[in-house]
Tab-separated table of C-alpha atoms and ligand atoms in Angstrom:
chain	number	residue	atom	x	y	z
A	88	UNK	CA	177.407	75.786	-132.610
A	89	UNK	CA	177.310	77.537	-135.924
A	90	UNK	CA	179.665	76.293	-138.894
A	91	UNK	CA	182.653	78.295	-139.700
A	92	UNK	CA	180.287	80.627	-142.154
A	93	UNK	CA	178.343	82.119	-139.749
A	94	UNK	CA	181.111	82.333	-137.159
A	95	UNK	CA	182.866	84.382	-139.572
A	96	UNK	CA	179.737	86.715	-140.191
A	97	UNK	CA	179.172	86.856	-136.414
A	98	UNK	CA	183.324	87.777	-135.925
A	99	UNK	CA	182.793	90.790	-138.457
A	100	UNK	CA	179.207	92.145	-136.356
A	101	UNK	CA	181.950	91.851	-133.595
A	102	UNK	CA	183.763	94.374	-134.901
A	103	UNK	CA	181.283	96.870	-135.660
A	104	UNK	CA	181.397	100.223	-133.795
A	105	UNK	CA	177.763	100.970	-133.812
A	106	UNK	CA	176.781	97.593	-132.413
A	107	UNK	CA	179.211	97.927	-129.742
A	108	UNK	CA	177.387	101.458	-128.940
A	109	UNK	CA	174.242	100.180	-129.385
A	110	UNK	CA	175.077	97.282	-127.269
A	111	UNK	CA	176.739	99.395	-124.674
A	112	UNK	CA	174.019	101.680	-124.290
A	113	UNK	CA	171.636	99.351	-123.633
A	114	UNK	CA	172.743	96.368	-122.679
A	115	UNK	CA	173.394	96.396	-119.022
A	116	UNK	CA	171.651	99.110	-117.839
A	117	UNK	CA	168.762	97.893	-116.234
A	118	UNK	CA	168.346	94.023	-114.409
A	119	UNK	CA	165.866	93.226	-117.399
A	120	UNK	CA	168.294	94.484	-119.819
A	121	UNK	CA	169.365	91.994	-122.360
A	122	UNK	CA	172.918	91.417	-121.898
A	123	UNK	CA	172.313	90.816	-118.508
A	124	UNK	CA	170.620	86.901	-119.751
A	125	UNK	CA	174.417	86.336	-120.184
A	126	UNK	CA	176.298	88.374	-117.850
A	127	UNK	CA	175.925	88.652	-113.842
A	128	UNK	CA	176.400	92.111	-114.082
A	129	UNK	CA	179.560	94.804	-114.391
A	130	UNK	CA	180.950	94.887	-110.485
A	131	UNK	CA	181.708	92.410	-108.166
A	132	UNK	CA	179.180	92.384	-105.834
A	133	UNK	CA	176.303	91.658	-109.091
A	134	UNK	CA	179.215	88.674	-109.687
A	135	UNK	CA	178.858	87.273	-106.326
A	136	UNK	CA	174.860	88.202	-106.371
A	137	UNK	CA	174.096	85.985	-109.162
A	138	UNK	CA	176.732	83.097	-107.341
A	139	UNK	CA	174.367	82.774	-104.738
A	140	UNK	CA	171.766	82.117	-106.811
A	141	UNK	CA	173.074	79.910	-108.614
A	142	UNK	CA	174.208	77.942	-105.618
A	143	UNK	CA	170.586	77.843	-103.807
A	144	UNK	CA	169.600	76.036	-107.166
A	145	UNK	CA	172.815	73.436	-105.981
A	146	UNK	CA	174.974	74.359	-108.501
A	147	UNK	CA	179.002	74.990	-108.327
A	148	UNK	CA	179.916	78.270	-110.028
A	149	UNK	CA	183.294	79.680	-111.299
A	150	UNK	CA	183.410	83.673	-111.730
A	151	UNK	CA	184.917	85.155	-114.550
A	152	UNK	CA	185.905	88.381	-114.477
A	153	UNK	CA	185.541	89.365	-118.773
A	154	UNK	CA	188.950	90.957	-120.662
A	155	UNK	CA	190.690	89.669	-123.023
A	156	UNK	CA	193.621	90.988	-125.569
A	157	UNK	CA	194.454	93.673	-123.325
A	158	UNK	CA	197.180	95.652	-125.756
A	159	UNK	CA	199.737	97.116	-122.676
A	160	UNK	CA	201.905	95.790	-119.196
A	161	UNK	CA	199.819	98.617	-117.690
A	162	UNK	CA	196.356	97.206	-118.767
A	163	UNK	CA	197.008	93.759	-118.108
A	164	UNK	CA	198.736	94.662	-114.414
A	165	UNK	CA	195.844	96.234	-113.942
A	166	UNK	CA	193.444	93.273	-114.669
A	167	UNK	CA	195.586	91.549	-112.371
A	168	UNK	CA	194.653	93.808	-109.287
A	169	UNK	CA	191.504	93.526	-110.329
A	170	UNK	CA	191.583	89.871	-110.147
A	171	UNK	CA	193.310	89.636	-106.957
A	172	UNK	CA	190.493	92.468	-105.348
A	173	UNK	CA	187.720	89.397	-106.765
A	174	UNK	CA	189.474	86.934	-104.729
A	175	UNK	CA	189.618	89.031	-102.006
A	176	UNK	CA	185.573	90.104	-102.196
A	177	UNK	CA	184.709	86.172	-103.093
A	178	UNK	CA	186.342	84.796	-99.690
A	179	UNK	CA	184.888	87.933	-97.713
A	180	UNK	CA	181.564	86.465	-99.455
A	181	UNK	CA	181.958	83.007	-98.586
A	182	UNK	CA	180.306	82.010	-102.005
A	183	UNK	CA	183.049	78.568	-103.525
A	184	UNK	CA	185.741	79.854	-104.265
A	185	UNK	CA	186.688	79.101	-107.998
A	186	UNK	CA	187.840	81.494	-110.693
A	187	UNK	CA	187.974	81.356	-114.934
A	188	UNK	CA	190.545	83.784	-116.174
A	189	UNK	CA	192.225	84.738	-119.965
A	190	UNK	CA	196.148	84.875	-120.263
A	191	UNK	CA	195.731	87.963	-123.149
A	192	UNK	CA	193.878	89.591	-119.968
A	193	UNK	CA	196.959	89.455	-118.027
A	194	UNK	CA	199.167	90.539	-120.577
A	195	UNK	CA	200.376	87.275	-123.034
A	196	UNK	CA	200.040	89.434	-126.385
A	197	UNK	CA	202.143	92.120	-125.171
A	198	UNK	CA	205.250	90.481	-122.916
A	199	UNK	CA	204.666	86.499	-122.228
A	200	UNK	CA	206.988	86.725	-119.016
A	201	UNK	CA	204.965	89.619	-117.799
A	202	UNK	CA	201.669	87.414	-118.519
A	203	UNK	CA	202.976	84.463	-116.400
A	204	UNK	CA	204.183	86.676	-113.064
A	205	UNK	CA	200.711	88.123	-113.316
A	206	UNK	CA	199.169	84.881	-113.314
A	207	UNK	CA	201.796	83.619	-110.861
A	208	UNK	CA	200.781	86.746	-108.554
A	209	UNK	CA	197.193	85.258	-108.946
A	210	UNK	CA	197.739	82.065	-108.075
A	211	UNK	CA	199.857	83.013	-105.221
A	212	UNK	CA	196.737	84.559	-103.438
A	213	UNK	CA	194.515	82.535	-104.747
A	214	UNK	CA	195.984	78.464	-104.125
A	215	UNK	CA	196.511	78.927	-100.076
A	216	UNK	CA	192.848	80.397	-99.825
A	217	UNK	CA	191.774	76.969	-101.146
A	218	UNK	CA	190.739	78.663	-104.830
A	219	UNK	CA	190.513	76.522	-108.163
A	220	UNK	CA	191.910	78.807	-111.178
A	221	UNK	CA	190.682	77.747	-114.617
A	222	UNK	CA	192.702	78.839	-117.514
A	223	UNK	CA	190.244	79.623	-120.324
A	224	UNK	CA	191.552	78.752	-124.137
A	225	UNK	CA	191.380	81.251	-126.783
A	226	UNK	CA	192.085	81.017	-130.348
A	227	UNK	CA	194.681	78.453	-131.466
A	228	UNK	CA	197.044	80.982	-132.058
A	229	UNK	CA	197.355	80.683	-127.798
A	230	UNK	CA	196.955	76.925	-127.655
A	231	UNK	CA	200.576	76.137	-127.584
A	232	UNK	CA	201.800	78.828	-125.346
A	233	UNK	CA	198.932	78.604	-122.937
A	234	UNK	CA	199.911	74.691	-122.457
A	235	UNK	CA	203.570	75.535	-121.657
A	236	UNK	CA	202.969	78.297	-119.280
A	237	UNK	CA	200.119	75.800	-117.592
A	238	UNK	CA	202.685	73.123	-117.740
A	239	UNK	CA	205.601	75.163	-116.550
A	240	UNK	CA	203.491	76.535	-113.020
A	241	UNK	CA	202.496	72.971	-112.762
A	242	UNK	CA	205.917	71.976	-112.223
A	243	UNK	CA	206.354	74.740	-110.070
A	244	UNK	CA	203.999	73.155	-107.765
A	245	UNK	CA	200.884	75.302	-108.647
A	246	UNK	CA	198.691	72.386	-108.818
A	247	UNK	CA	195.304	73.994	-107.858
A	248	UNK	CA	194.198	75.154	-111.467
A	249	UNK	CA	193.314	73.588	-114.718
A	250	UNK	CA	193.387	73.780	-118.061
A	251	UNK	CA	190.755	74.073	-121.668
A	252	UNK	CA	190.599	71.733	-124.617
A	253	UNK	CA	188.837	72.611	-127.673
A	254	UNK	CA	187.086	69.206	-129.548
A	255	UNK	CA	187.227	71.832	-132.978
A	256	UNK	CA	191.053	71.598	-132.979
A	257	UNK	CA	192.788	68.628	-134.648
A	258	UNK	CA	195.997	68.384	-132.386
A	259	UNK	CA	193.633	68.590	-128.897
A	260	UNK	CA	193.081	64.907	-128.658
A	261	UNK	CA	196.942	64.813	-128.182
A	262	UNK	CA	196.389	67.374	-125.884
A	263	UNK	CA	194.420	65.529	-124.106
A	264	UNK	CA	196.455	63.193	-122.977
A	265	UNK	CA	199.475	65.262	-122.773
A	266	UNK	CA	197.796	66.807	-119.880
A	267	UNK	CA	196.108	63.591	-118.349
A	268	UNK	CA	199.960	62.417	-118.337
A	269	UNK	CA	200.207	65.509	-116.407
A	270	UNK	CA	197.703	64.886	-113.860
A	271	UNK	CA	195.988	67.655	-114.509
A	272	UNK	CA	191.825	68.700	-114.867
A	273	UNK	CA	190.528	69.265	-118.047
A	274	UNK	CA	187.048	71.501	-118.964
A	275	UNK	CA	186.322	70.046	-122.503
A	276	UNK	CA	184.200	72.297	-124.807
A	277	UNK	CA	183.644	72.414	-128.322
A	278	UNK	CA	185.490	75.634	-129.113
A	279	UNK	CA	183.990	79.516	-129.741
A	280	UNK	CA	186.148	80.715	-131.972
A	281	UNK	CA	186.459	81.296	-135.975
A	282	UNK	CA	189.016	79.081	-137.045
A	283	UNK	CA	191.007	78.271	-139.890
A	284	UNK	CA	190.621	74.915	-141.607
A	285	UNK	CA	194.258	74.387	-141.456
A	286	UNK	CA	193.795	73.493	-137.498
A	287	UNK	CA	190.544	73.144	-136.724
A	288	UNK	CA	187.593	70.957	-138.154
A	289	UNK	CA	185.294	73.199	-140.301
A	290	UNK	CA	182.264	70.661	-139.894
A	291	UNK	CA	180.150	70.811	-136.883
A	292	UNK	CA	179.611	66.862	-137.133
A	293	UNK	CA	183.295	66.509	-137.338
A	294	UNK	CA	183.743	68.890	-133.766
A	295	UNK	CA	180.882	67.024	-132.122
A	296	UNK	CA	182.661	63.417	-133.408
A	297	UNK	CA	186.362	65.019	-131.827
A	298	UNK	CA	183.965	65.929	-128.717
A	299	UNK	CA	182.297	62.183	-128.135
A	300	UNK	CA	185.673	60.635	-128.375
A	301	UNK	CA	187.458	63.055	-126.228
A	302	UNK	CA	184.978	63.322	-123.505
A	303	UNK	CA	185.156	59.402	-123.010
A	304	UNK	CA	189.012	59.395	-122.668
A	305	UNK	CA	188.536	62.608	-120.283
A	306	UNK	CA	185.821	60.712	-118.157
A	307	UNK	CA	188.109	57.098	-118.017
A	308	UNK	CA	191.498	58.631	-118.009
A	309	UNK	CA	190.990	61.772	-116.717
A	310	UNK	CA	191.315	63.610	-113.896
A	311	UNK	CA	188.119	64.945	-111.969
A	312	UNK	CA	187.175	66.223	-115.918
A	313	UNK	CA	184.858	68.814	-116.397
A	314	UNK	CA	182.539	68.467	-119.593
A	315	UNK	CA	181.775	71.645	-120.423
A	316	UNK	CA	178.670	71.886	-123.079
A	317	UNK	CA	175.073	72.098	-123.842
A	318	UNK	CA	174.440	69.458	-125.972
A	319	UNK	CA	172.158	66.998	-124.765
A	320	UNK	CA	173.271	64.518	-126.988
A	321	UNK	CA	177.189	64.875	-125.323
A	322	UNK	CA	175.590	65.137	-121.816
A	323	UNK	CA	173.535	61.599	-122.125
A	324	UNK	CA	176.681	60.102	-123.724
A	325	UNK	CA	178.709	60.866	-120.758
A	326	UNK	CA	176.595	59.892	-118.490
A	327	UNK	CA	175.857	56.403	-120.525
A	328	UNK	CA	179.822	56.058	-120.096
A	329	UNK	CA	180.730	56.802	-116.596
A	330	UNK	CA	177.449	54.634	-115.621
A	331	UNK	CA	179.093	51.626	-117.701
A	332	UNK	CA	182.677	52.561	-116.460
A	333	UNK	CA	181.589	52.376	-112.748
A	334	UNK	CA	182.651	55.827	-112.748
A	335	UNK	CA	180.662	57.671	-110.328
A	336	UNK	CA	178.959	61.512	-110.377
A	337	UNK	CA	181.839	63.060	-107.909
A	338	UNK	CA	184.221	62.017	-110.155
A	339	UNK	CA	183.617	64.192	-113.151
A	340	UNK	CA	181.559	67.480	-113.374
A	341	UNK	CA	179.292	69.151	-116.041
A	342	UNK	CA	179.761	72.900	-116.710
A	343	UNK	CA	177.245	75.045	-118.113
A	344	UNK	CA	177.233	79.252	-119.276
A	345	UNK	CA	175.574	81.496	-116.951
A	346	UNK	CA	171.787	81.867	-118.814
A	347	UNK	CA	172.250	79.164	-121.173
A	348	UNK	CA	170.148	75.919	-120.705
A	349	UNK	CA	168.977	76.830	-117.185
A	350	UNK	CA	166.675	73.355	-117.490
A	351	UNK	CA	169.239	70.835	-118.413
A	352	UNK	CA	171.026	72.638	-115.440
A	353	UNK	CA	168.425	71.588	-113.119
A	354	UNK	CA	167.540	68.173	-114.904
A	355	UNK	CA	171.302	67.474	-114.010
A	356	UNK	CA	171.519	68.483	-110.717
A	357	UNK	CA	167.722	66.974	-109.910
A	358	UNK	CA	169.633	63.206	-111.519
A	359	UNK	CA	172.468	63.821	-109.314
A	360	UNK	CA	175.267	65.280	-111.068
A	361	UNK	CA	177.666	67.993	-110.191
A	362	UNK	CA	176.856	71.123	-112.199
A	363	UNK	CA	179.021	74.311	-112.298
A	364	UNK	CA	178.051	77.935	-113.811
A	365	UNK	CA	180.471	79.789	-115.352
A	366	UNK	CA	179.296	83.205	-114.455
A	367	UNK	CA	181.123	86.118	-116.291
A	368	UNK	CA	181.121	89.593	-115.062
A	369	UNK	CA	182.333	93.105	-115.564
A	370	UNK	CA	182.552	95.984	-118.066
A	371	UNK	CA	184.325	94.242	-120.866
A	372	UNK	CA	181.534	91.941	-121.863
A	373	UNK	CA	181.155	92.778	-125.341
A	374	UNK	CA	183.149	90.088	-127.206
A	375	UNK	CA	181.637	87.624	-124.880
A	376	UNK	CA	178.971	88.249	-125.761
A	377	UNK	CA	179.137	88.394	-129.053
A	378	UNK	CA	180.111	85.114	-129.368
A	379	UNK	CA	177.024	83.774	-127.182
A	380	UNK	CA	174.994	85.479	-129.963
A	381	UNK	CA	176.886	83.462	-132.214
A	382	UNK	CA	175.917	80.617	-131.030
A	383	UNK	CA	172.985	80.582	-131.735
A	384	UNK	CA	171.118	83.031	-134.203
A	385	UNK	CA	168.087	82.745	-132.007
A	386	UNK	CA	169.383	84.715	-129.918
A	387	UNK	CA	169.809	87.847	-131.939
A	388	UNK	CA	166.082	88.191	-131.561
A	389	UNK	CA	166.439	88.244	-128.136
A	390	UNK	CA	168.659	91.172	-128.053
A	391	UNK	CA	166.708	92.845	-131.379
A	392	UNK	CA	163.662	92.556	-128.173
A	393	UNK	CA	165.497	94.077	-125.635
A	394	UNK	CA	166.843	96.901	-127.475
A	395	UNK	CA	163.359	98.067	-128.838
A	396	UNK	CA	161.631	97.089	-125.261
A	397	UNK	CA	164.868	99.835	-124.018
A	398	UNK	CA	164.542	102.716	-126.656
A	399	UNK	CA	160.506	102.815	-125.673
B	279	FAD	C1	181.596	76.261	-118.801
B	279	FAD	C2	182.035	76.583	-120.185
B	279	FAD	C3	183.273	77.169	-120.388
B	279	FAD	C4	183.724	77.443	-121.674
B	279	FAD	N1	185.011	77.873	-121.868
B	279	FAD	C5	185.479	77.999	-123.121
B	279	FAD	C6	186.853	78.282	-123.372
B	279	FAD	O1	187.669	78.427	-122.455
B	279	FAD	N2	187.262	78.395	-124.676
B	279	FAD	C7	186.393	78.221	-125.725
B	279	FAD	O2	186.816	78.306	-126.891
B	279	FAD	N3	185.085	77.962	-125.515
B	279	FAD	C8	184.622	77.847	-124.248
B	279	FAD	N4	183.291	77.537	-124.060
B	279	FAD	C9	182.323	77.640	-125.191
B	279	FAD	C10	182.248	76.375	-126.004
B	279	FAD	O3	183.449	76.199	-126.726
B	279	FAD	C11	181.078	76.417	-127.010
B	279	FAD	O4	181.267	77.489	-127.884
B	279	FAD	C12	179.711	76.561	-126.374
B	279	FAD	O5	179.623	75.840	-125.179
B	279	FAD	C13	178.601	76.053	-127.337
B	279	FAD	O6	178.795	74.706	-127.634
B	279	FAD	P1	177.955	73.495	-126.967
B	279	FAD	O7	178.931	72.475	-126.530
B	279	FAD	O8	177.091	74.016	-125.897
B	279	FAD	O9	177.179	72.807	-128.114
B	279	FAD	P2	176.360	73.307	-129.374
B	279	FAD	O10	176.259	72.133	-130.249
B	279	FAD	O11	176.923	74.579	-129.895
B	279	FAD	O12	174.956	73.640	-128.747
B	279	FAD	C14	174.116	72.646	-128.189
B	279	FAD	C15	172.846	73.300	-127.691
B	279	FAD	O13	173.146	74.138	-126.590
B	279	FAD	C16	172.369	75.322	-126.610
B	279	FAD	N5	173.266	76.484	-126.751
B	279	FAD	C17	174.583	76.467	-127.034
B	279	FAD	N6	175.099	77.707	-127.021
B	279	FAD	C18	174.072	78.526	-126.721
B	279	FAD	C19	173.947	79.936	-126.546
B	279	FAD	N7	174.976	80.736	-126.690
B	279	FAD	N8	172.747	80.449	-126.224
B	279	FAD	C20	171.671	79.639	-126.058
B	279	FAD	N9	171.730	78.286	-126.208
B	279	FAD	C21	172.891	77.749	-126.534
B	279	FAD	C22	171.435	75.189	-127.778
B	279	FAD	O14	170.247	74.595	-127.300
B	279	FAD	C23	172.178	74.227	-128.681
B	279	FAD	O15	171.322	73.538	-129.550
B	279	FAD	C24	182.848	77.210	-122.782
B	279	FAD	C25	181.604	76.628	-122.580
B	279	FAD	C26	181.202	76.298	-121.321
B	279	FAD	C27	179.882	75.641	-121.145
């Protein structure tokens, strides 16, 4: 993760037109093409593709179908159809059936009611076919709503989905156990978004501290936790707490980015741990990935690569 310096820098190339255009262009085009190291593809049926890869390697996956900060009722109903036509091609797949989704997709920054009936509709198809819905977190300006709404369908009886935690924010270790009171699962990751200093901690050692204390209350008090990360340093000190908590691998599971890390993926799974993808698909992909490049700068020269290797 880069400090809040470069995340800024990488927010404003987010923005740019031309990028976007460039990126656009030549991103997805091809099956080499360089966007395509991140995301399964921009339909469906690329989505469930790469699923079934990942599963002969013995990995779990959850499908995400990318959109966010959709601006109108009639944008975000229609990300919900578009959701509910994913469930419906995942269970005629028979690939696990688990699903990531955004509440600004289904509508939150334009009508918060409408947001929650969308998701509601979701989860409505989705909990009696035997789906898990994870409800990604976005900036901190959603952290607050998107724990009520999760909390409200929770008491509605909507137990089959889960929630994110951020390690960057301050108030998330209270979050934390506001939702373990709850009963509820947990994906901890670090955070991916530019934040002010007035909520979140604007030194990485400071987010990786939050994310070491966190992820040993999530693995002891928890609730089938998912530790969602990279870091090998987090990964070994998870596993060097559930093995002195007697906690055993079914109990927790590690969750990895579709094209990130593919060998501590497999060094996982070949040590006997439970390892799901998050695999993100369709035509919005652009912030996504933006903030993969963000990341890590490295990257950049991957893309830089694949857009000369394209224009030849
Ligand atoms: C399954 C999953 C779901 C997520 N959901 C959310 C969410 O809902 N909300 C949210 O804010 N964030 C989410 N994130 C992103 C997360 O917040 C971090 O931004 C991201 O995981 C990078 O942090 P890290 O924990 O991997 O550790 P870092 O300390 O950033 O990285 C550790 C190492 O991982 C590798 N690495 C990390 N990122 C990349 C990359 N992009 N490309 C190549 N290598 C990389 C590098 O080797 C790096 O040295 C999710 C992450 C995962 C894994």
């Amino acid at each position: 993760m880069l400090d809040s310096a470069s995340k800024a820098l990488f927010h404003l190339v987010a923005q740019s037109g031309t990028l976007k255009k460039l990126a656009s262009r030549y991103g997805m085009r091809r099956t080499a093409s360089f966007a395509r190291r991140f995301i399964a593809g921009e339909n469906v049926a690329e989505a469930i593709e790469a699923a079934r890869a990942v599963q002969a390697r013995g990995m779990l996956i959850s499908l995400d179908l990318l959109g966010e900060s959709v601006t109108t009722l009639a944008a975000a109903d229609a990300a919900t159809r578009q959701y509910l036509d994913v469930i419906e091609a995942i269970i005629a797949s028979g690939i696990e059936r688990n699903l990531s989704l955004k509440l600004t997709q289904l509508g939150l920054d334009v009508d918060k009611a409408s947001a929650v009936d969308n998701l509601r509709k979701i989860l409505e198809r989705a909990g009696p076919a035997g789906f898990f819905v994870r409800i990604d977190m976005e900036q901190s300006a959603y952290t607050e709503v998107t724990l009520e709404i999760f909390e409200t369908l929770w008491g509605h009886g909507y137990r089959q989905m889960g929630v994110v935690l951020q390690s960057s924010l301050y108030r998330s270790e209270q979050d934390l156990a506001r939702v373990n009171a709850l009963g509820a699962r947990v994906r901890l990751v670090k955070g991916a978004y530019k934040e002010p200093k007035s909520v979140a901690y604007p030194k990485k050692e400071d987010v990786d501290a939050a994310y070491a204390r966190m992820l040993k209350v999530l693995i002891t008090d928890g609730h089938y936790g998912a530790i969602g990360t990279h870091d090998p340093a987090m990964i070994e000190l998870a596993r060097d707490w559930a093995r002195a908590h007697a906690i055993t691998p079914d109990r927790f599971e590690f969750q990895m980015l579709y094209g990130v890390r593919r060998d501590l993926q497999t060094m996982l799974v070949n040590a006997g741990y439970r390892v799901r993808v998050y695999i993100p698909f369709g035509r919005e992909w652009f912030p996504y990935f933006m903030r993969r490049l963000g990341e890590r700068p490295a990257n950049i020269m991957f893309v830089i690569r694949g857009v000369l290797r394209e224009r030849r």
